[in-house]
Amino acid sequence: MIRGFFYFLVALGLFFTVFGVYFIFEAREAKGWTKVQGRIINTTVRTYSPVGTTRQERVRLRTYFPEITYTWTVDGQVHTGDRYALGEGHPDYQEREEARKAAAAFPAGQNIDVFYNPKDPSSAVLDPAMKSGALVPLPIGLLFFFCGFLGLRYLPQIQKAAQTGAS
């Protein structure tokens, strides 16, 4: 049973590592994505409250962020999206009023630069710079992988220690 857990960690680690490498390459490529003029359809302020905490904690940890929906056209095909950047959304704010002020910078009907992936024009962002969030999956994947690898490598010792501790 414990062997299966370590194999699971290795598999999960490989998944996150591959995804992390892909995401870093996509974020780096986004700097060179094609810029086109788009139009803001709608901007709203969204609320995020963590799940699984007490009501008091949810209120204390609640954040607000603008969600910007926009359109852009490539080769006569109209696309719609709301992705702000790869790896992260629009910055979060502790106060709803701060988020409203940030959202006010993106009024409906305003033209805006949209950066789309020339390989997949339906994929676009407003900010093509690589954000720190794009780096997160890789170290998590490596951590899971090495924990699983070390668990498999030292499985006999772990099992022996578990049997000694159980008796």
JSON list of C-alpha atoms in Angstrom, two decimals:
[
{"chain": "A", "resi": 1, "resn": "MET", "atom": "CA", "xyz": [0.00, 0.00, 0.00]},
{"chain": "A", "resi": 2, "resn": "ILE", "atom": "CA", "xyz": [2.77, 2.44, 0.88]},
{"chain": "A", "resi": 3, "resn": "ARG", "atom": "CA", "xyz": [4.55, 1.49, -2.36]},
{"chain": "A", "resi": 4, "resn": "GLY", "atom": "CA", "xyz": [1.44, 2.61, -4.29]},
{"chain": "A", "resi": 5, "resn": "PHE", "atom": "CA", "xyz": [1.48, 5.93, -2.45]},
{"chain": "A", "resi": 6, "resn": "PHE", "atom": "CA", "xyz": [5.07, 6.58, -3.49]},
{"chain": "A", "resi": 7, "resn": "TYR", "atom": "CA", "xyz": [4.30, 5.61, -7.11]},
{"chain": "A", "resi": 8, "resn": "PHE", "atom": "CA", "xyz": [1.37, 8.03, -6.97]},
{"chain": "A", "resi": 9, "resn": "LEU", "atom": "CA", "xyz": [3.73, 10.80, -5.76]},
{"chain": "A", "resi": 10, "resn": "VAL", "atom": "CA", "xyz": [6.15, 10.04, -8.62]},
{"chain": "A", "resi": 11, "resn": "ALA", "atom": "CA", "xyz": [3.33, 10.12, -11.20]},
{"chain": "A", "resi": 12, "resn": "LEU", "atom": "CA", "xyz": [1.86, 13.31, -9.75]},
{"chain": "A", "resi": 13, "resn": "GLY", "atom": "CA", "xyz": [5.31, 14.85, -9.67]},
{"chain": "A", "resi": 14, "resn": "LEU", "atom": "CA", "xyz": [5.95, 13.96, -13.30]},
{"chain": "A", "resi": 15, "resn": "PHE", "atom": "CA", "xyz": [2.59, 15.44, -14.29]},
{"chain": "A", "resi": 16, "resn": "PHE", "atom": "CA", "xyz": [3.24, 18.75, -12.49]},
{"chain": "A", "resi": 17, "resn": "THR", "atom": "CA", "xyz": [6.83, 18.88, -13.74]},
{"chain": "A", "resi": 18, "resn": "VAL", "atom": "CA", "xyz": [5.83, 18.40, -17.38]},
{"chain": "A", "resi": 19, "resn": "PHE", "atom": "CA", "xyz": [2.95, 20.86, -16.99]},
{"chain": "A", "resi": 20, "resn": "GLY", "atom": "CA", "xyz": [5.29, 23.32, -15.24]},
{"chain": "A", "resi": 21, "resn": "VAL", "atom": "CA", "xyz": [7.87, 23.17, -18.02]},
{"chain": "A", "resi": 22, "resn": "TYR", "atom": "CA", "xyz": [5.12, 23.59, -20.64]},
{"chain": "A", "resi": 23, "resn": "PHE", "atom": "CA", "xyz": [3.61, 26.52, -18.74]},
{"chain": "A", "resi": 24, "resn": "ILE", "atom": "CA", "xyz": [6.99, 28.27, -18.41]},
{"chain": "A", "resi": 25, "resn": "PHE", "atom": "CA", "xyz": [7.62, 27.88, -22.14]},
{"chain": "A", "resi": 26, "resn": "GLU", "atom": "CA", "xyz": [4.13, 29.17, -22.95]},
{"chain": "A", "resi": 27, "resn": "ALA", "atom": "CA", "xyz": [4.62, 32.15, -20.61]},
{"chain": "A", "resi": 28, "resn": "ARG", "atom": "CA", "xyz": [7.97, 32.94, -22.24]},
{"chain": "A", "resi": 29, "resn": "GLU", "atom": "CA", "xyz": [6.42, 32.64, -25.71]},
{"chain": "A", "resi": 30, "resn": "ALA", "atom": "CA", "xyz": [3.60, 34.99, -24.71]},
{"chain": "A", "resi": 31, "resn": "LYS", "atom": "CA", "xyz": [6.07, 37.87, -24.77]},
{"chain": "A", "resi": 32, "resn": "GLY", "atom": "CA", "xyz": [6.20, 37.39, -28.54]},
{"chain": "A", "resi": 33, "resn": "TRP", "atom": "CA", "xyz": [2.48, 36.85, -29.09]},
{"chain": "A", "resi": 34, "resn": "THR", "atom": "CA", "xyz": [0.82, 38.96, -31.75]},
{"chain": "A", "resi": 35, "resn": "LYS", "atom": "CA", "xyz": [-0.71, 42.20, -30.57]},
{"chain": "A", "resi": 36, "resn": "VAL", "atom": "CA", "xyz": [-4.12, 43.16, -31.91]},
{"chain": "A", "resi": 37, "resn": "GLN", "atom": "CA", "xyz": [-6.65, 45.81, -30.98]},
{"chain": "A", "resi": 38, "resn": "GLY", "atom": "CA", "xyz": [-9.50, 44.39, -28.91]},
{"chain": "A", "resi": 39, "resn": "ARG", "atom": "CA", "xyz": [-12.53, 45.81, -27.17]},
{"chain": "A", "resi": 40, "resn": "ILE", "atom": "CA", "xyz": [-13.65, 45.45, -23.58]},
{"chain": "A", "resi": 41, "resn": "ILE", "atom": "CA", "xyz": [-17.13, 43.94, -23.34]},
{"chain": "A", "resi": 42, "resn": "ASN", "atom": "CA", "xyz": [-17.59, 43.99, -19.59]},
{"chain": "A", "resi": 43, "resn": "THR", "atom": "CA", "xyz": [-15.68, 44.52, -16.37]},
{"chain": "A", "resi": 44, "resn": "THR", "atom": "CA", "xyz": [-16.95, 43.25, -13.04]},
{"chain": "A", "resi": 45, "resn": "VAL", "atom": "CA", "xyz": [-15.53, 42.99, -9.55]},
{"chain": "A", "resi": 46, "resn": "ARG", "atom": "CA", "xyz": [-15.37, 39.40, -8.32]},
{"chain": "A", "resi": 47, "resn": "THR", "atom": "CA", "xyz": [-15.01, 38.21, -4.75]},
{"chain": "A", "resi": 48, "resn": "TYR", "atom": "CA", "xyz": [-12.82, 35.34, -3.63]},
{"chain": "A", "resi": 49, "resn": "SER", "atom": "CA", "xyz": [-13.35, 33.74, -0.22]},
{"chain": "A", "resi": 50, "resn": "PRO", "atom": "CA", "xyz": [-11.37, 30.65, 0.79]},
{"chain": "A", "resi": 51, "resn": "VAL", "atom": "CA", "xyz": [-13.38, 27.46, 1.18]},
{"chain": "A", "resi": 52, "resn": "GLY", "atom": "CA", "xyz": [-13.24, 25.26, 4.24]},
{"chain": "A", "resi": 53, "resn": "THR", "atom": "CA", "xyz": [-12.49, 27.93, 6.80]},
{"chain": "A", "resi": 54, "resn": "THR", "atom": "CA", "xyz": [-14.68, 29.49, 9.42]},
{"chain": "A", "resi": 55, "resn": "ARG", "atom": "CA", "xyz": [-16.96, 32.38, 8.49]},
{"chain": "A", "resi": 56, "resn": "GLN", "atom": "CA", "xyz": [-14.68, 34.77, 10.37]},
{"chain": "A", "resi": 57, "resn": "GLU", "atom": "CA", "xyz": [-11.64, 33.52, 8.44]},
{"chain": "A", "resi": 58, "resn": "ARG", "atom": "CA", "xyz": [-13.48, 33.77, 5.10]},
{"chain": "A", "resi": 59, "resn": "VAL", "atom": "CA", "xyz": [-14.36, 37.39, 5.84]},
{"chain": "A", "resi": 60, "resn": "ARG", "atom": "CA", "xyz": [-10.81, 38.18, 6.98]},
{"chain": "A", "resi": 61, "resn": "LEU", "atom": "CA", "xyz": [-9.18, 36.48, 3.97]},
{"chain": "A", "resi": 62, "resn": "ARG", "atom": "CA", "xyz": [-11.69, 37.70, 1.37]},
{"chain": "A", "resi": 63, "resn": "THR", "atom": "CA", "xyz": [-10.16, 39.43, -1.64]},
{"chain": "A", "resi": 64, "resn": "TYR", "atom": "CA", "xyz": [-11.60, 41.28, -4.63]},
{"chain": "A", "resi": 65, "resn": "PHE", "atom": "CA", "xyz": [-10.40, 41.44, -8.21]},
{"chain": "A", "resi": 66, "resn": "PRO", "atom": "CA", "xyz": [-11.56, 42.89, -11.51]},
{"chain": "A", "resi": 67, "resn": "GLU", "atom": "CA", "xyz": [-12.64, 40.41, -14.17]},
{"chain": "A", "resi": 68, "resn": "ILE", "atom": "CA", "xyz": [-12.26, 41.88, -17.65]},
{"chain": "A", "resi": 69, "resn": "THR", "atom": "CA", "xyz": [-14.09, 40.27, -20.56]},
{"chain": "A", "resi": 70, "resn": "TYR", "atom": "CA", "xyz": [-12.87, 41.34, -23.97]},
{"chain": "A", "resi": 71, "resn": "THR", "atom": "CA", "xyz": [-13.05, 40.45, -27.65]},
{"chain": "A", "resi": 72, "resn": "TRP", "atom": "CA", "xyz": [-10.49, 40.43, -30.43]},
{"chain": "A", "resi": 73, "resn": "THR", "atom": "CA", "xyz": [-10.62, 39.49, -34.09]},
{"chain": "A", "resi": 74, "resn": "VAL", "atom": "CA", "xyz": [-8.12, 37.37, -36.00]},
{"chain": "A", "resi": 75, "resn": "ASP", "atom": "CA", "xyz": [-8.64, 36.61, -39.70]},
{"chain": "A", "resi": 76, "resn": "GLY", "atom": "CA", "xyz": [-12.30, 37.62, -39.47]},
{"chain": "A", "resi": 77, "resn": "GLN", "atom": "CA", "xyz": [-12.94, 35.28, -36.52]},
{"chain": "A", "resi": 78, "resn": "VAL", "atom": "CA", "xyz": [-14.16, 37.02, -33.33]},
{"chain": "A", "resi": 79, "resn": "HIS", "atom": "CA", "xyz": [-12.83, 35.59, -30.06]},
{"chain": "A", "resi": 80, "resn": "THR", "atom": "CA", "xyz": [-13.84, 36.33, -26.47]},
{"chain": "A", "resi": 81, "resn": "GLY", "atom": "CA", "xyz": [-11.73, 35.90, -23.36]},
{"chain": "A", "resi": 82, "resn": "ASP", "atom": "CA", "xyz": [-11.13, 37.05, -19.80]},
{"chain": "A", "resi": 83, "resn": "ARG", "atom": "CA", "xyz": [-7.57, 35.93, -19.15]},
{"chain": "A", "resi": 84, "resn": "TYR", "atom": "CA", "xyz": [-5.47, 38.77, -17.79]},
{"chain": "A", "resi": 85, "resn": "ALA", "atom": "CA", "xyz": [-2.06, 37.06, -17.82]},
{"chain": "A", "resi": 86, "resn": "LEU", "atom": "CA", "xyz": [-0.54, 33.59, -17.89]},
{"chain": "A", "resi": 87, "resn": "GLY", "atom": "CA", "xyz": [0.04, 32.21, -14.42]},
{"chain": "A", "resi": 88, "resn": "GLU", "atom": "CA", "xyz": [-1.95, 34.84, -12.57]},
{"chain": "A", "resi": 89, "resn": "GLY", "atom": "CA", "xyz": [-5.15, 36.79, -12.81]},
{"chain": "A", "resi": 90, "resn": "HIS", "atom": "CA", "xyz": [-5.53, 40.49, -12.26]},
{"chain": "A", "resi": 91, "resn": "PRO", "atom": "CA", "xyz": [-4.03, 41.60, -8.92]},
{"chain": "A", "resi": 92, "resn": "ASP", "atom": "CA", "xyz": [-6.20, 40.99, -5.85]},
{"chain": "A", "resi": 93, "resn": "TYR", "atom": "CA", "xyz": [-7.30, 43.73, -3.48]},
{"chain": "A", "resi": 94, "resn": "GLN", "atom": "CA", "xyz": [-8.23, 43.60, 0.18]},
{"chain": "A", "resi": 95, "resn": "GLU", "atom": "CA", "xyz": [-10.97, 46.20, -0.20]},
{"chain": "A", "resi": 96, "resn": "ARG", "atom": "CA", "xyz": [-13.81, 46.11, -2.73]},
{"chain": "A", "resi": 97, "resn": "GLU", "atom": "CA", "xyz": [-13.34, 49.84, -3.41]},
{"chain": "A", "resi": 98, "resn": "GLU", "atom": "CA", "xyz": [-9.73, 49.28, -4.48]},
{"chain": "A", "resi": 99, "resn": "ALA", "atom": "CA", "xyz": [-10.88, 46.61, -6.93]},
{"chain": "A", "resi": 100, "resn": "ARG", "atom": "CA", "xyz": [-13.60, 48.95, -8.25]},
{"chain": "A", "resi": 101, "resn": "LYS", "atom": "CA", "xyz": [-10.97, 51.62, -8.92]},
{"chain": "A", "resi": 102, "resn": "ALA", "atom": "CA", "xyz": [-8.81, 49.09, -10.78]},
{"chain": "A", "resi": 103, "resn": "ALA", "atom": "CA", "xyz": [-11.85, 47.90, -12.76]},
{"chain": "A", "resi": 104, "resn": "ALA", "atom": "CA", "xyz": [-12.70, 51.50, -13.68]},
{"chain": "A", "resi": 105, "resn": "ALA", "atom": "CA", "xyz": [-9.51, 51.58, -15.76]},
{"chain": "A", "resi": 106, "resn": "PHE", "atom": "CA", "xyz": [-11.15, 49.01, -18.07]},
{"chain": "A", "resi": 107, "resn": "PRO", "atom": "CA", "xyz": [-14.57, 50.45, -19.02]},
{"chain": "A", "resi": 108, "resn": "ALA", "atom": "CA", "xyz": [-16.85, 48.56, -21.40]},
{"chain": "A", "resi": 109, "resn": "GLY", "atom": "CA", "xyz": [-16.43, 49.70, -25.00]},
{"chain": "A", "resi": 110, "resn": "GLN", "atom": "CA", "xyz": [-12.81, 50.82, -24.55]},
{"chain": "A", "resi": 111, "resn": "ASN", "atom": "CA", "xyz": [-10.22, 49.59, -27.04]},
{"chain": "A", "resi": 112, "resn": "ILE", "atom": "CA", "xyz": [-7.43, 47.55, -25.50]},
{"chain": "A", "resi": 113, "resn": "ASP", "atom": "CA", "xyz": [-4.29, 45.75, -26.63]},
{"chain": "A", "resi": 114, "resn": "VAL", "atom": "CA", "xyz": [-4.82, 41.99, -26.71]},
{"chain": "A", "resi": 115, "resn": "PHE", "atom": "CA", "xyz": [-1.91, 39.58, -27.15]},
{"chain": "A", "resi": 116, "resn": "TYR", "atom": "CA", "xyz": [-2.95, 36.32, -28.81]},
{"chain": "A", "resi": 117, "resn": "ASN", "atom": "CA", "xyz": [-1.13, 33.10, -29.51]},
{"chain": "A", "resi": 118, "resn": "PRO", "atom": "CA", "xyz": [-0.49, 32.95, -33.28]},
{"chain": "A", "resi": 119, "resn": "LYS", "atom": "CA", "xyz": [-0.60, 29.12, -33.06]},
{"chain": "A", "resi": 120, "resn": "ASP", "atom": "CA", "xyz": [-4.00, 29.27, -31.32]},
{"chain": "A", "resi": 121, "resn": "PRO", "atom": "CA", "xyz": [-5.74, 32.64, -31.86]},
{"chain": "A", "resi": 122, "resn": "SER", "atom": "CA", "xyz": [-8.45, 31.72, -29.33]},
{"chain": "A", "resi": 123, "resn": "SER", "atom": "CA", "xyz": [-5.83, 31.94, -26.55]},
{"chain": "A", "resi": 124, "resn": "ALA", "atom": "CA", "xyz": [-5.04, 35.50, -25.47]},
{"chain": "A", "resi": 125, "resn": "VAL", "atom": "CA", "xyz": [-3.98, 37.69, -22.55]},
{"chain": "A", "resi": 126, "resn": "LEU", "atom": "CA", "xyz": [-3.96, 41.39, -21.77]},
{"chain": "A", "resi": 127, "resn": "ASP", "atom": "CA", "xyz": [-0.54, 41.29, -20.09]},
{"chain": "A", "resi": 128, "resn": "PRO", "atom": "CA", "xyz": [2.01, 39.09, -21.89]},
{"chain": "A", "resi": 129, "resn": "ALA", "atom": "CA", "xyz": [4.74, 39.42, -19.23]},
{"chain": "A", "resi": 130, "resn": "MET", "atom": "CA", "xyz": [5.70, 36.22, -17.43]},
{"chain": "A", "resi": 131, "resn": "LYS", "atom": "CA", "xyz": [4.25, 36.25, -13.91]},
{"chain": "A", "resi": 132, "resn": "SER", "atom": "CA", "xyz": [5.62, 34.37, -10.92]},
{"chain": "A", "resi": 133, "resn": "GLY", "atom": "CA", "xyz": [2.52, 32.13, -10.93]},
{"chain": "A", "resi": 134, "resn": "ALA", "atom": "CA", "xyz": [3.80, 30.52, -14.13]},
{"chain": "A", "resi": 135, "resn": "LEU", "atom": "CA", "xyz": [6.75, 29.15, -12.15]},
{"chain": "A", "resi": 136, "resn": "VAL", "atom": "CA", "xyz": [4.73, 27.46, -9.38]},
{"chain": "A", "resi": 137, "resn": "PRO", "atom": "CA", "xyz": [3.88, 24.06, -10.95]},
{"chain": "A", "resi": 138, "resn": "LEU", "atom": "CA", "xyz": [7.51, 23.13, -11.70]},
{"chain": "A", "resi": 139, "resn": "PRO", "atom": "CA", "xyz": [8.92, 23.15, -8.14]},
{"chain": "A", "resi": 140, "resn": "ILE", "atom": "CA", "xyz": [5.75, 21.49, -6.82]},
{"chain": "A", "resi": 141, "resn": "GLY", "atom": "CA", "xyz": [6.18, 18.74, -9.41]},
{"chain": "A", "resi": 142, "resn": "LEU", "atom": "CA", "xyz": [9.83, 18.29, -8.56]},
{"chain": "A", "resi": 143, "resn": "LEU", "atom": "CA", "xyz": [9.03, 18.13, -4.84]},
{"chain": "A", "resi": 144, "resn": "PHE", "atom": "CA", "xyz": [6.38, 15.42, -5.35]},
{"chain": "A", "resi": 145, "resn": "PHE", "atom": "CA", "xyz": [8.61, 13.49, -7.74]},
{"chain": "A", "resi": 146, "resn": "PHE", "atom": "CA", "xyz": [11.62, 13.46, -5.42]},
{"chain": "A", "resi": 147, "resn": "CYS", "atom": "CA", "xyz": [9.53, 12.61, -2.35]},
{"chain": "A", "resi": 148, "resn": "GLY", "atom": "CA", "xyz": [8.06, 9.66, -4.24]},
{"chain": "A", "resi": 149, "resn": "PHE", "atom": "CA", "xyz": [11.44, 8.66, -5.65]},
{"chain": "A", "resi": 150, "resn": "LEU", "atom": "CA", "xyz": [13.12, 8.78, -2.24]},
{"chain": "A", "resi": 151, "resn": "GLY", "atom": "CA", "xyz": [10.19, 6.89, -0.72]},
{"chain": "A", "resi": 152, "resn": "LEU", "atom": "CA", "xyz": [10.62, 4.11, -3.28]},
{"chain": "A", "resi": 153, "resn": "ARG", "atom": "CA", "xyz": [14.40, 4.17, -2.92]},
{"chain": "A", "resi": 154, "resn": "TYR", "atom": "CA", "xyz": [14.24, 3.77, 0.86]},
{"chain": "A", "resi": 155, "resn": "LEU", "atom": "CA", "xyz": [11.06, 1.69, 0.97]},
{"chain": "A", "resi": 156, "resn": "PRO", "atom": "CA", "xyz": [12.67, -1.31, 2.72]},
{"chain": "A", "resi": 157, "resn": "GLN", "atom": "CA", "xyz": [14.00, 0.93, 5.48]},
{"chain": "A", "resi": 158, "resn": "ILE", "atom": "CA", "xyz": [10.65, 2.72, 5.79]},
{"chain": "A", "resi": 159, "resn": "GLN", "atom": "CA", "xyz": [8.78, -0.60, 6.02]},
{"chain": "A", "resi": 160, "resn": "LYS", "atom": "CA", "xyz": [11.25, -1.94, 8.58]},
{"chain": "A", "resi": 161, "resn": "ALA", "atom": "CA", "xyz": [10.92, 1.21, 10.69]},
{"chain": "A", "resi": 162, "resn": "ALA", "atom": "CA", "xyz": [7.12, 0.98, 10.45]},
{"chain": "A", "resi": 163, "resn": "GLN", "atom": "CA", "xyz": [7.16, -2.66, 11.60]},
{"chain": "A", "resi": 164, "resn": "THR", "atom": "CA", "xyz": [9.53, -1.87, 14.46]},
{"chain": "A", "resi": 165, "resn": "GLY", "atom": "CA", "xyz": [7.37, 1.05, 15.56]},
{"chain": "A", "resi": 166, "resn": "ALA", "atom": "CA", "xyz": [4.16, -1.01, 15.32]},
{"chain": "A", "resi": 167, "resn": "SER", "atom": "CA", "xyz": [5.43, -3.80, 17.59]}
]
